[in-house]
Short mmCIF file of C-alpha atoms and ligand atoms in Angstrom, two decimals:
data_model
loop_
_atom_site.label_atom_id
_atom_site.label_comp_id
_atom_site.label_asym_id
_atom_site.label_seq_id
_atom_site.Cartn_x
_atom_site.Cartn_y
_atom_site.Cartn_z
CA MET E 2 -15.42 36.05 -41.46
CA GLN E 3 -12.65 34.76 -39.46
CA ALA E 4 -9.79 33.19 -42.17
CA ASP E 5 -10.15 29.45 -40.59
CA THR E 6 -13.42 29.42 -41.22
CA LEU E 7 -12.82 29.28 -44.57
CA SER E 8 -9.74 26.62 -44.31
CA GLY E 9 -9.65 23.52 -43.04
CA GLY E 10 -12.36 21.55 -45.16
CA PHE E 11 -11.90 18.87 -48.32
CA SER E 12 -9.34 20.29 -50.76
CA ASP E 13 -10.55 17.44 -53.05
CA PRO E 14 -14.37 16.88 -51.62
CA ALA E 15 -15.06 13.79 -53.89
CA ARG E 16 -12.15 11.80 -53.21
CA GLN E 17 -11.72 13.14 -49.74
CA SER E 18 -14.85 12.07 -48.51
CA ALA E 19 -15.03 8.62 -50.32
CA HIS E 20 -11.86 8.06 -48.21
CA ALA E 21 -13.57 9.37 -45.26
CA PHE E 22 -16.63 7.32 -45.76
CA ARG E 23 -15.12 4.24 -46.25
CA SER E 24 -13.69 4.75 -42.78
CA VAL E 25 -16.80 5.52 -41.03
CA ARG E 26 -18.37 2.64 -42.68
CA GLU E 27 -15.62 0.15 -41.54
CA ALA E 28 -15.92 1.59 -38.02
CA LEU E 29 -19.91 1.00 -37.61
CA GLY E 30 -19.52 -1.93 -39.84
CA ARG E 31 -17.23 -2.98 -37.82
CA PRO E 32 -17.55 -2.40 -33.97
CA GLY E 33 -14.58 -2.15 -31.77
CA THR E 34 -12.04 -1.72 -34.50
CA ILE E 35 -10.40 1.64 -34.52
CA GLN E 36 -9.83 3.39 -38.07
CA ASP E 37 -7.95 6.49 -39.66
CA ILE E 38 -9.42 9.13 -40.99
CA SER E 39 -8.02 12.28 -42.60
CA GLY E 40 -8.44 15.30 -44.36
CA ALA E 41 -10.06 18.11 -42.24
CA ARG E 42 -8.72 20.62 -40.20
CA PRO E 43 -11.48 21.92 -38.44
CA PRO E 44 -11.24 24.93 -35.48
CA ALA E 45 -10.92 23.80 -31.71
CA PRO E 46 -12.42 22.18 -30.16
CA LEU E 47 -13.50 19.73 -33.09
CA SER E 48 -11.06 17.04 -33.78
CA SER E 49 -9.77 16.44 -37.15
CA ALA E 50 -11.98 12.77 -37.35
CA ALA E 51 -14.87 14.86 -36.12
CA GLY E 52 -14.77 17.27 -38.86
CA ALA E 53 -14.02 15.02 -41.54
CA ALA E 54 -16.67 12.64 -40.30
CA LEU E 55 -19.30 15.77 -40.51
CA LEU E 56 -17.97 17.38 -43.69
CA THR E 57 -18.24 13.48 -45.16
CA LEU E 58 -22.33 12.98 -43.92
CA CYS E 59 -23.50 16.29 -43.45
CA ASP E 60 -25.41 19.34 -45.54
CA THR E 61 -28.76 20.93 -45.43
CA GLU E 62 -30.45 18.11 -44.82
CA THR E 63 -29.17 17.07 -41.47
CA PRO E 64 -29.87 19.20 -38.56
CA VAL E 65 -26.89 18.83 -36.10
CA TYR E 66 -26.55 19.76 -32.34
CA LEU E 67 -23.45 20.96 -30.85
CA ALA E 68 -23.18 20.24 -27.30
CA GLY E 69 -21.24 22.13 -24.65
CA ASN E 70 -18.15 23.51 -25.49
CA HIS E 71 -18.38 22.53 -29.31
CA ASP E 72 -21.38 24.82 -29.57
CA CYS E 73 -18.83 28.28 -29.96
CA ASP E 74 -18.48 30.70 -32.90
CA ALA E 75 -15.87 29.11 -34.29
CA VAL E 76 -17.22 25.43 -34.71
CA ARG E 77 -20.60 26.82 -35.77
CA ALA E 78 -19.00 29.05 -38.12
CA TRP E 79 -17.36 26.83 -39.95
CA LEU E 80 -20.01 23.85 -39.91
CA ALA E 81 -22.35 26.27 -41.58
CA PHE E 82 -19.75 27.37 -44.06
CA HIS E 83 -18.29 23.83 -45.22
CA THR E 84 -21.92 21.89 -44.59
CA GLY E 85 -24.52 24.05 -44.51
CA ALA E 86 -26.15 21.61 -41.64
CA PRO E 87 -28.91 23.81 -40.08
CA PRO E 88 -27.92 23.84 -35.91
CA THR E 89 -30.63 22.20 -34.04
CA GLY E 90 -31.13 21.04 -30.01
CA PRO E 91 -30.69 17.44 -29.10
CA THR E 92 -34.73 16.34 -29.38
CA ASP E 93 -34.73 17.05 -33.50
CA CYS E 94 -31.09 16.51 -34.74
CA MET E 95 -29.43 13.71 -37.03
CA PHE E 96 -26.10 14.27 -35.67
CA ALA E 97 -24.85 15.55 -32.22
CA ILE E 98 -21.57 16.28 -31.54
CA GLY E 99 -19.45 16.59 -28.16
CA THR E 100 -18.02 15.29 -25.21
CA TRP E 101 -19.88 12.13 -23.32
CA ALA E 102 -20.58 14.55 -20.62
CA ALA E 103 -21.76 17.40 -22.78
CA LEU E 104 -24.02 15.27 -25.04
CA GLY E 105 -26.10 14.24 -22.15
CA PRO E 106 -29.08 12.83 -21.15
CA LEU E 107 -29.55 10.53 -24.42
CA SER E 108 -33.30 10.45 -23.82
CA ALA E 109 -33.43 13.64 -25.24
CA TYR E 110 -32.69 12.01 -28.67
CA PRO E 111 -34.58 10.84 -31.75
CA ILE E 112 -34.56 6.97 -31.38
CA GLY E 113 -36.53 6.15 -34.74
CA THR E 114 -39.85 5.12 -34.58
CA SER E 115 -41.00 1.12 -34.85
CA GLU E 116 -41.32 1.43 -38.75
CA TYR E 117 -38.99 3.68 -39.21
CA PRO E 118 -36.32 3.03 -36.86
CA ASP E 119 -33.42 4.90 -39.40
CA ARG E 120 -35.10 8.05 -37.98
CA ALA E 121 -32.75 8.15 -35.39
CA ALA E 122 -29.93 10.30 -34.29
CA THR E 123 -26.20 9.42 -34.81
CA LEU E 124 -23.78 10.84 -31.92
CA ILE E 125 -20.48 11.58 -32.11
CA VAL E 126 -18.74 11.55 -29.11
CA GLU E 127 -15.45 13.75 -28.84
CA CYS E 128 -12.66 11.15 -26.48
CA PRO E 129 -9.66 11.72 -25.17
CA SER E 130 -7.91 8.66 -26.25
CA LEU E 131 -9.60 5.30 -28.06
CA THR E 132 -7.81 1.56 -27.52
CA THR E 133 -8.94 -1.26 -28.13
CA ALA E 134 -9.53 -2.19 -24.76
CA GLY E 135 -12.27 -2.20 -22.00
CA ALA E 136 -16.32 -2.70 -22.72
CA THR E 137 -16.44 -6.60 -24.01
CA LEU E 138 -18.32 -6.05 -27.47
CA THR E 139 -20.22 -8.70 -29.15
CA GLY E 140 -23.04 -8.65 -32.14
CA PRO E 141 -23.63 -7.61 -36.00
CA GLY E 142 -20.06 -6.96 -37.54
CA ILE E 143 -17.91 -8.65 -34.93
CA GLN E 144 -16.30 -12.39 -35.77
CA THR E 145 -16.05 -13.51 -31.65
CA SER E 146 -15.82 -10.38 -29.83
CA ALA E 147 -13.98 -7.12 -29.49
CA ALA E 148 -13.31 -4.48 -27.00
CA LEU E 149 -13.37 -0.76 -27.01
CA SER E 150 -12.76 2.28 -24.65
CA LEU E 151 -16.45 3.38 -23.34
CA PRO E 152 -17.03 6.24 -21.58
CA GLU E 153 -19.43 4.05 -19.63
CA LEU E 154 -21.45 0.84 -19.93
CA THR E 155 -25.19 0.75 -18.99
CA ALA E 156 -25.88 3.70 -21.46
CA PHE E 157 -24.87 1.44 -23.90
CA GLN E 158 -26.28 -1.40 -22.40
CA SER E 159 -30.27 0.37 -22.12
CA ASN E 160 -29.46 1.66 -25.72
CA HIS E 161 -28.91 -1.77 -27.31
CA ALA E 162 -32.09 -3.01 -25.42
CA LEU E 163 -34.25 -0.45 -27.69
CA PHE E 164 -33.16 -2.02 -30.42
CA PRO E 165 -34.11 -1.89 -33.35
CA LEU E 166 -34.77 1.30 -32.10
CA GLY E 167 -31.89 3.37 -30.60
CA LEU E 168 -28.81 5.79 -31.30
CA ASP E 169 -25.60 5.30 -33.06
CA PHE E 170 -22.33 6.52 -31.86
CA ILE E 171 -19.36 7.38 -33.42
CA PHE E 172 -16.12 8.06 -30.98
CA THR E 173 -13.65 10.24 -32.22
CA SER E 174 -10.00 11.55 -30.93
CA GLY E 175 -7.53 13.17 -33.07
CA THR E 176 -7.46 11.42 -36.42
CA ARG E 177 -8.97 7.96 -35.56
CA LEU E 178 -12.38 6.97 -35.10
CA ALA E 179 -14.05 3.77 -33.90
CA ALA E 180 -18.03 3.51 -33.68
CA LEU E 181 -21.00 1.57 -32.04
CA PRO E 182 -24.36 0.75 -33.66
CA ARG E 183 -27.40 0.09 -31.70
CA SER E 184 -26.78 -3.54 -32.91
CA THR E 185 -23.91 -4.19 -30.52
CA VAL E 186 -24.52 -6.27 -26.90
CA VAL E 187 -21.89 -4.49 -24.58
CA THR E 188 -20.92 -6.43 -21.48
CA GLN E 189 -18.00 -5.67 -18.80
CA GLU E 190 -14.39 -6.63 -19.59
CA GLY E 191 -14.09 -9.97 -19.07
CA ALA E 192 -17.38 -11.04 -19.40
CA PHE E 193 -17.61 -12.97 -22.60
CA MET L 22 -14.06 24.06 -50.07
CA THR L 23 -17.29 21.77 -50.78
CA MET L 24 -19.27 24.68 -52.96
CA GLN L 25 -17.23 24.38 -55.61
CA ASN L 26 -19.07 23.01 -58.87
CA ASP L 27 -16.59 20.27 -60.00
CA ALA L 28 -16.85 19.56 -63.60
CA TYR L 29 -16.36 16.33 -63.16
CA ASN L 30 -18.33 14.05 -60.34
CA PHE L 31 -16.14 11.45 -58.88
CA ALA L 32 -18.23 8.45 -59.43
CA TYR L 33 -20.94 10.38 -61.61
CA LEU L 34 -23.01 11.04 -58.83
CA ASP L 35 -23.08 14.45 -57.09
CA GLU L 36 -21.76 14.70 -53.47
CA GLN L 37 -25.23 15.41 -52.00
CA THR L 38 -26.38 12.61 -53.32
CA LYS L 39 -23.62 10.20 -52.38
CA ARG L 40 -23.81 11.63 -48.63
CA MET L 41 -27.61 11.00 -48.78
CA ILE L 42 -26.93 7.19 -49.93
CA ARG L 43 -24.06 7.27 -47.20
CA ARG L 44 -26.17 7.98 -44.57
CA ALA L 45 -28.93 5.51 -45.47
CA ILE L 46 -26.00 2.77 -45.77
CA LEU L 47 -24.88 3.80 -42.00
CA LYS L 48 -28.48 3.05 -40.86
CA GLY L 49 -28.80 0.17 -42.71
CA LEU L 50 -25.43 -1.10 -41.06
CA ALA L 51 -26.85 -0.52 -37.61
CA ILE L 52 -30.25 -2.38 -38.40
CA PRO L 53 -29.14 -5.58 -40.13
CA GLY L 54 -31.73 -6.67 -42.73
CA TYR L 55 -34.04 -3.34 -42.41
CA GLN L 56 -34.89 -1.75 -45.35
CA VAL L 57 -34.13 2.13 -45.38
CA PRO L 58 -35.68 4.44 -47.80
CA PHE L 59 -33.39 6.56 -49.90
CA ALA L 60 -34.16 8.97 -52.38
CA SER L 61 -32.94 7.23 -56.01
CA ARG L 62 -31.64 9.37 -58.58
CA GLU L 63 -32.29 8.74 -62.31
CA MET L 64 -28.70 7.14 -63.59
CA PRO L 65 -27.72 6.70 -67.26
CA MET L 66 -29.18 3.23 -67.74
CA PRO L 67 -32.43 1.33 -67.48
CA TYR L 68 -33.67 0.45 -64.04
CA GLY L 69 -33.88 -3.24 -64.82
CA TRP L 70 -29.81 -2.84 -65.13
CA GLY L 71 -29.29 -2.27 -61.62
CA THR L 72 -29.38 1.22 -60.91
CA GLY L 73 -30.09 0.63 -56.95
CA GLY L 74 -26.68 -1.36 -56.79
CA VAL L 75 -24.97 1.59 -58.97
CA GLN L 76 -25.69 4.22 -56.85
CA VAL L 77 -24.60 2.33 -53.76
CA SER L 78 -21.40 1.07 -55.55
CA ALA L 79 -20.94 4.99 -56.47
CA ALA L 80 -21.48 5.77 -52.60
CA VAL L 81 -18.54 3.48 -51.52
CA LEU L 82 -16.21 3.39 -54.25
CA THR L 83 -12.60 5.02 -53.66
CA PRO L 84 -10.51 5.75 -56.15
CA GLU L 85 -7.95 2.73 -55.16
CA ASP L 86 -10.59 0.44 -55.24
CA THR L 87 -10.36 -2.74 -57.69
CA PHE L 88 -14.13 -3.10 -59.04
CA LYS L 89 -15.44 -6.31 -60.56
CA VAL L 90 -19.17 -6.54 -61.93
CA ILE L 91 -20.81 -10.04 -62.09
CA ASP L 92 -24.27 -10.61 -63.59
CA GLN L 93 -25.61 -14.44 -62.68
CA GLY L 94 -21.99 -15.40 -62.18
CA ALA L 95 -20.42 -14.20 -65.23
CA ASP L 96 -18.28 -10.97 -65.98
CA ASP L 97 -18.73 -10.79 -69.83
CA THR L 98 -22.74 -9.86 -70.00
CA THR L 99 -23.62 -6.72 -71.77
CA ASN L 100 -24.98 -5.77 -68.26
CA ALA L 101 -21.65 -6.62 -66.19
CA VAL L 102 -19.35 -4.74 -68.69
CA SER L 103 -21.66 -2.02 -69.14
CA ILE L 104 -21.41 -1.40 -65.33
CA ARG L 105 -17.77 -2.03 -65.17
CA THR L 106 -16.95 0.40 -68.01
CA PHE L 107 -18.82 2.77 -66.38
CA PHE L 108 -16.95 3.03 -63.19
CA GLU L 109 -14.04 2.71 -65.18
CA ARG L 110 -14.44 6.18 -66.65
CA THR L 111 -16.30 7.85 -64.00
CA ALA L 112 -14.34 7.17 -60.95
CA GLY L 113 -11.22 5.62 -62.95
CA VAL L 114 -11.10 2.67 -60.34
CA ALA L 115 -9.29 -0.57 -61.88
CA THR L 116 -11.34 -3.10 -62.41
CA THR L 117 -10.97 -7.11 -62.73
CA THR L 118 -12.76 -10.36 -63.10
CA THR L 119 -11.05 -12.11 -60.63
CA THR L 120 -12.85 -12.54 -57.08
CA ARG L 121 -9.93 -12.08 -54.73
CA ASN L 122 -8.31 -9.10 -56.69
CA ALA L 123 -11.46 -7.13 -56.25
CA THR L 124 -12.29 -4.73 -53.21
CA VAL L 125 -16.10 -4.00 -54.31
CA ILE L 126 -17.75 -6.38 -56.17
CA GLN L 127 -21.27 -5.12 -57.73
CA THR L 128 -23.74 -8.74 -58.26
CA ARG L 129 -26.80 -9.32 -59.93
CA HIS L 130 -28.43 -12.74 -58.69
CA ARG L 131 -25.12 -14.80 -57.26
CA ILE L 132 -22.82 -14.91 -54.37
CA PRO L 133 -19.35 -15.52 -55.82
CA GLU L 134 -17.97 -19.17 -55.21
CA GLU L 135 -14.63 -18.20 -53.59
CA PRO L 136 -15.17 -16.92 -49.68
CA LEU L 137 -14.78 -13.43 -49.52
CA THR L 138 -12.33 -11.95 -47.14
CA GLU L 139 -12.60 -9.15 -44.54
CA GLY L 140 -11.48 -6.08 -47.29
CA GLN L 141 -14.31 -6.77 -49.68
CA ILE L 142 -17.46 -5.24 -50.15
CA LEU L 143 -20.35 -7.03 -51.91
CA VAL L 144 -22.86 -4.70 -53.29
CA TYR L 145 -26.28 -6.78 -54.64
CA GLN L 146 -28.59 -5.19 -57.42
CA VAL L 147 -32.29 -5.71 -56.05
CA PRO L 148 -35.58 -5.51 -57.93
CA ILE L 149 -37.74 -6.14 -55.08
CA PRO L 150 -36.35 -5.56 -52.02
CA GLU L 151 -39.61 -6.23 -49.93
CA PRO L 152 -40.27 -10.31 -48.84
CA LEU L 153 -43.82 -9.41 -47.90
CA ARG L 154 -44.52 -7.60 -51.21
CA PHE L 155 -46.41 -10.77 -52.94
CA LEU L 156 -48.44 -11.03 -49.83
CA GLU L 157 -49.32 -7.55 -49.01
CA PRO L 158 -48.83 -4.99 -51.95
CA ARG L 159 -49.46 -1.86 -49.47
CA GLU L 160 -45.78 -0.46 -48.19
CA SER L 161 -47.72 1.10 -45.18
CA GLU L 162 -48.88 -2.34 -44.03
CA THR L 163 -45.37 -4.39 -45.01
CA ARG L 164 -44.01 -1.82 -42.94
CA LYS L 165 -46.34 -2.11 -39.76
CA MET L 166 -45.81 -6.23 -40.24
CA HIS L 167 -42.09 -5.35 -40.03
CA SER L 168 -42.42 -3.03 -37.25
CA LEU L 169 -44.73 -6.12 -35.26
CA GLU L 170 -42.58 -8.73 -36.39
CA GLU L 171 -45.78 -10.22 -38.19
CA TYR L 172 -44.15 -12.79 -40.31
CA GLY L 173 -47.06 -15.63 -39.81
CA LEU L 174 -48.33 -15.30 -43.15
CA MET L 175 -44.45 -15.69 -44.85
CA HIS L 176 -44.82 -19.18 -43.13
CA VAL L 177 -47.92 -20.30 -44.07
CA LYS L 178 -47.00 -19.14 -47.82
CA LEU L 179 -43.71 -21.29 -47.22
CA TYR L 180 -45.96 -24.34 -46.01
CA GLU L 181 -48.15 -23.86 -48.63
CA ASP L 182 -45.56 -24.66 -51.00
CA ILE L 183 -45.02 -28.02 -48.86
CA ALA L 184 -48.73 -29.04 -49.27
CA ARG L 185 -48.84 -28.48 -52.88
CA HIS L 186 -45.16 -29.52 -54.25
CA GLY L 187 -44.21 -31.94 -51.19
CA HIS L 188 -41.54 -29.36 -50.25
CA ILE L 189 -40.64 -25.70 -50.54
CA ALA L 190 -40.79 -24.85 -54.23
CA THR L 191 -39.22 -21.17 -53.41
CA SER L 192 -35.55 -21.63 -55.38
CA TYR L 193 -34.63 -17.93 -55.87
CA ALA L 194 -35.08 -14.88 -53.53
CA TYR L 195 -35.75 -17.38 -50.72
CA PRO L 196 -36.39 -15.34 -47.70
CA VAL L 197 -33.97 -15.22 -44.98
CA LYS L 198 -34.46 -13.95 -40.82
CA VAL L 199 -31.72 -11.57 -39.95
CA GLU L 200 -30.30 -11.75 -36.40
CA GLY L 201 -33.71 -13.12 -35.07
CA ARG L 202 -35.48 -9.82 -36.27
CA TYR L 203 -36.05 -8.73 -39.61
CA VAL L 204 -36.95 -11.12 -42.46
CA MET L 205 -34.93 -10.08 -45.56
CA ASP L 206 -35.18 -10.27 -49.37
CA PRO L 207 -31.75 -11.68 -50.43
CA SER L 208 -32.24 -10.90 -54.01
CA PRO L 209 -33.24 -12.97 -56.74
CA ILE L 210 -29.85 -15.47 -55.71
CA PRO L 211 -30.26 -18.91 -55.76
CA LYS L 212 -31.03 -20.56 -52.58
CA PHE L 213 -28.20 -22.37 -53.00
CA ASP L 214 -26.42 -19.04 -52.10
CA ASN L 215 -28.11 -18.15 -48.49
CA PRO L 216 -25.85 -20.04 -46.94
CA LYS L 217 -23.29 -17.47 -47.51
CA LEU L 218 -25.35 -14.74 -46.57
CA GLY L 219 -24.49 -15.63 -43.06
CA ASN L 220 -21.30 -15.08 -40.97
CA MET L 221 -19.68 -13.67 -43.86
CA ALA L 222 -16.30 -11.52 -43.77
CA ALA L 223 -17.14 -9.06 -46.29
CA ILE L 224 -19.64 -6.40 -45.91
CA GLN L 225 -23.00 -6.80 -48.10
CA LEU L 226 -25.04 -3.92 -49.05
CA PHE L 227 -28.40 -3.92 -50.99
CA GLY L 228 -29.36 -1.35 -53.10
CA ALA L 229 -33.23 -1.31 -54.99
CA GLY L 230 -33.19 1.57 -57.25
CA ARG L 231 -37.05 1.42 -58.52
CA GLU L 232 -38.14 0.87 -54.98
CA GLN L 233 -35.46 3.33 -53.08
CA ARG L 234 -34.37 1.26 -50.55
CA ILE L 235 -31.01 0.12 -49.13
CA TYR L 236 -30.16 -2.77 -46.55
CA ALA L 237 -27.18 -4.39 -45.28
CA LEU L 238 -25.45 -7.33 -43.66
CA PRO L 239 -22.62 -6.36 -41.48
CA PRO L 240 -19.72 -8.93 -41.54
CA TYR L 241 -20.46 -12.02 -39.58
CA THR L 242 -24.25 -11.38 -39.09
CA GLN L 243 -26.54 -14.09 -38.12
CA VAL L 244 -28.94 -15.01 -41.58
CA VAL L 245 -31.07 -17.99 -41.10
CA SER L 246 -33.06 -19.02 -44.01
CA LEU L 247 -36.87 -20.11 -42.99
CA ASP L 248 -37.75 -23.14 -42.82
CA PHE L 249 -39.66 -25.60 -40.86
CA GLU L 250 -38.84 -28.37 -38.34
CA ASP L 251 -40.08 -31.39 -40.42
CA HIS L 252 -39.37 -29.70 -43.81
CA PRO L 253 -35.76 -28.05 -42.68
CA PHE L 254 -34.08 -25.64 -45.46
CA VAL L 255 -31.78 -26.86 -48.16
CA ALA L 256 -29.38 -25.34 -50.52
CA SER L 257 -29.89 -27.62 -53.37
CA LYS L 258 -28.11 -27.06 -56.95
CA ALA L 259 -28.29 -29.81 -59.78
CA ASP L 260 -26.93 -33.18 -58.91
CA HIS L 261 -24.02 -33.16 -61.27
CA PRO L 262 -19.93 -31.90 -61.43
CA CYS L 263 -19.66 -28.90 -63.93
CA GLY L 264 -18.92 -29.98 -66.91
CA MET L 265 -15.49 -28.04 -67.51
CA CYS L 266 -13.75 -28.14 -64.71
CA GLY L 267 -15.58 -31.12 -62.60
CA ALA L 268 -16.18 -28.90 -59.53
CA GLU L 269 -18.91 -30.40 -57.43
CA ASP L 270 -19.21 -27.90 -54.93
CA SER L 271 -20.28 -24.77 -57.21
CA TYR L 272 -23.60 -23.51 -58.51
CA LEU L 273 -24.58 -24.89 -62.22
CA ASP L 274 -26.01 -23.76 -65.14
CA GLU L 275 -27.37 -26.22 -67.55
CA VAL L 276 -26.54 -25.20 -71.18
CA ILE L 277 -27.24 -26.57 -74.67
CA ILE L 278 -23.84 -27.21 -76.37
CA ASP L 279 -25.12 -28.55 -80.08
CA ASP L 280 -28.31 -28.52 -82.32
CA ALA L 281 -28.97 -31.78 -81.41
CA GLY L 282 -30.18 -30.72 -78.14
CA GLY L 283 -26.84 -31.96 -76.17
CA ARG L 284 -26.62 -30.07 -73.09
CA MET L 285 -23.83 -30.21 -70.04
CA PHE L 286 -23.75 -28.23 -66.39
CA VAL L 287 -21.35 -25.50 -65.79
CA CYS L 288 -20.23 -23.45 -63.10
CA SER L 289 -22.45 -20.42 -63.01
CA ASP L 290 -19.38 -18.43 -61.75
CA THR L 291 -17.34 -17.96 -64.51
CA ASP L 292 -14.26 -16.87 -62.71
CA TYR L 293 -14.38 -19.90 -60.33
CA CYS L 294 -14.58 -22.36 -63.28
CA GLU L 295 -11.90 -20.83 -65.14
CA GLY L 296 -9.81 -20.59 -62.04
CA ARG L 297 -10.09 -24.28 -61.54
CA GLN L 298 -9.18 -25.04 -65.30
CA THR L 299 -6.35 -23.04 -65.21
CA ALA L 300 -5.33 -24.96 -62.15
CA GLY L 301 -5.81 -28.24 -63.98
CA HIS L 302 -9.13 -29.41 -62.91
CA LYS L 303 -10.80 -30.93 -66.05
CA GLY L 304 -14.72 -32.08 -66.29
CA LYS L 305 -15.98 -34.68 -68.94
CA ASP L 306 -17.13 -32.17 -71.47
CA ALA L 307 -13.83 -30.14 -71.32
CA ALA L 308 -11.88 -30.42 -74.57
ZN1 ZN R 18 -16.90 -25.60 -63.41
#
């Protein structure tokens, strides 16, 4: 086991995960806002924000799919040591992590059932940057409209069309994160 | 390291339980009004004292939060004091009775009169989360009804009220429809509070301990009280001003004030009433 597998977790798990959860909850409860999230120093290519989100939400009960370059020895070992989350493929994961290109196609993930729509995957999308510009967002959590730099439009529109089923997304970049629940209506910039 | 065995758990619950509750809260926010099942834990207080709300509060509190607890509008009931003390001890959070100073407010049966803001979270204690329960006792059936949006029976029940009483007699736990999709029980708040549920700036989280359900309303969510064109919803209250502060816009409790059966109407929200009195407002029964 390498030294960096053992390090980079929360030094004070209860308090740091309470703060990290607040960031994730604010992001998902207020789509289009960008939140700071810190405390994790995971191995590359995992961002600090994605690492903190995984430490806060994942454990032995939550199968995680590592997509593309995120499926490497360093990330696998770090995640196993700090969360115990079992690695899995996209079809039966609760969380998935990777770049937008690596995570596709979205049809592979569980979207919940009509009686249990909560049994759907949450995708953590690693982004080169995050800005409050781009696609227009409306829906629950948003007073009038918001804007967020999404990797594309149609995938999120098709996902919203499945509501109350569908995937939920967390976007991470460095030590920042934003989110897009299935309830959000996504339209082209300036369309609202 | 996460594997350490803390002798002292921040906010009482172990980290694994908090993660499970946090995941349920996120799914609840993503599907407003839908009841997310969770594995409720035993808490060091009886079920009637709001163990669902307590578990949700434990999962959302950070050490920097300022916590307020209201029980039917009051901060000083045994229930409210006990929950407030519990989190002072286990989470070391500051507490307050002043609505605007609180960042997390746990409530039983009321929404504060003062409008909540974006920095705040309102956590409801919920006894019965299923609005269809009194129409259909089987969980397997109510789950199916929600999935098919089969809410006709609910309207029939409300209409029977009208046939019998000339108006909708349901005055607490008045059912609402969230974002045009899920019918939700807002917990036993008076229907006077229903209009505050929708378009609220704060995040609203609902925890039912015995029934093991969590549900949520993100900020600015559309929430509509069920009604009929010929019998629109009315957020009624006692037709009096508050005897202590003179407020005409607040929800009132009727209290007996002497042995001769004298009564007065007074704000149920004690912080609101005291704030108004401090600001110089005076009702007809004020000393
Ligand atoms: Zn008053």
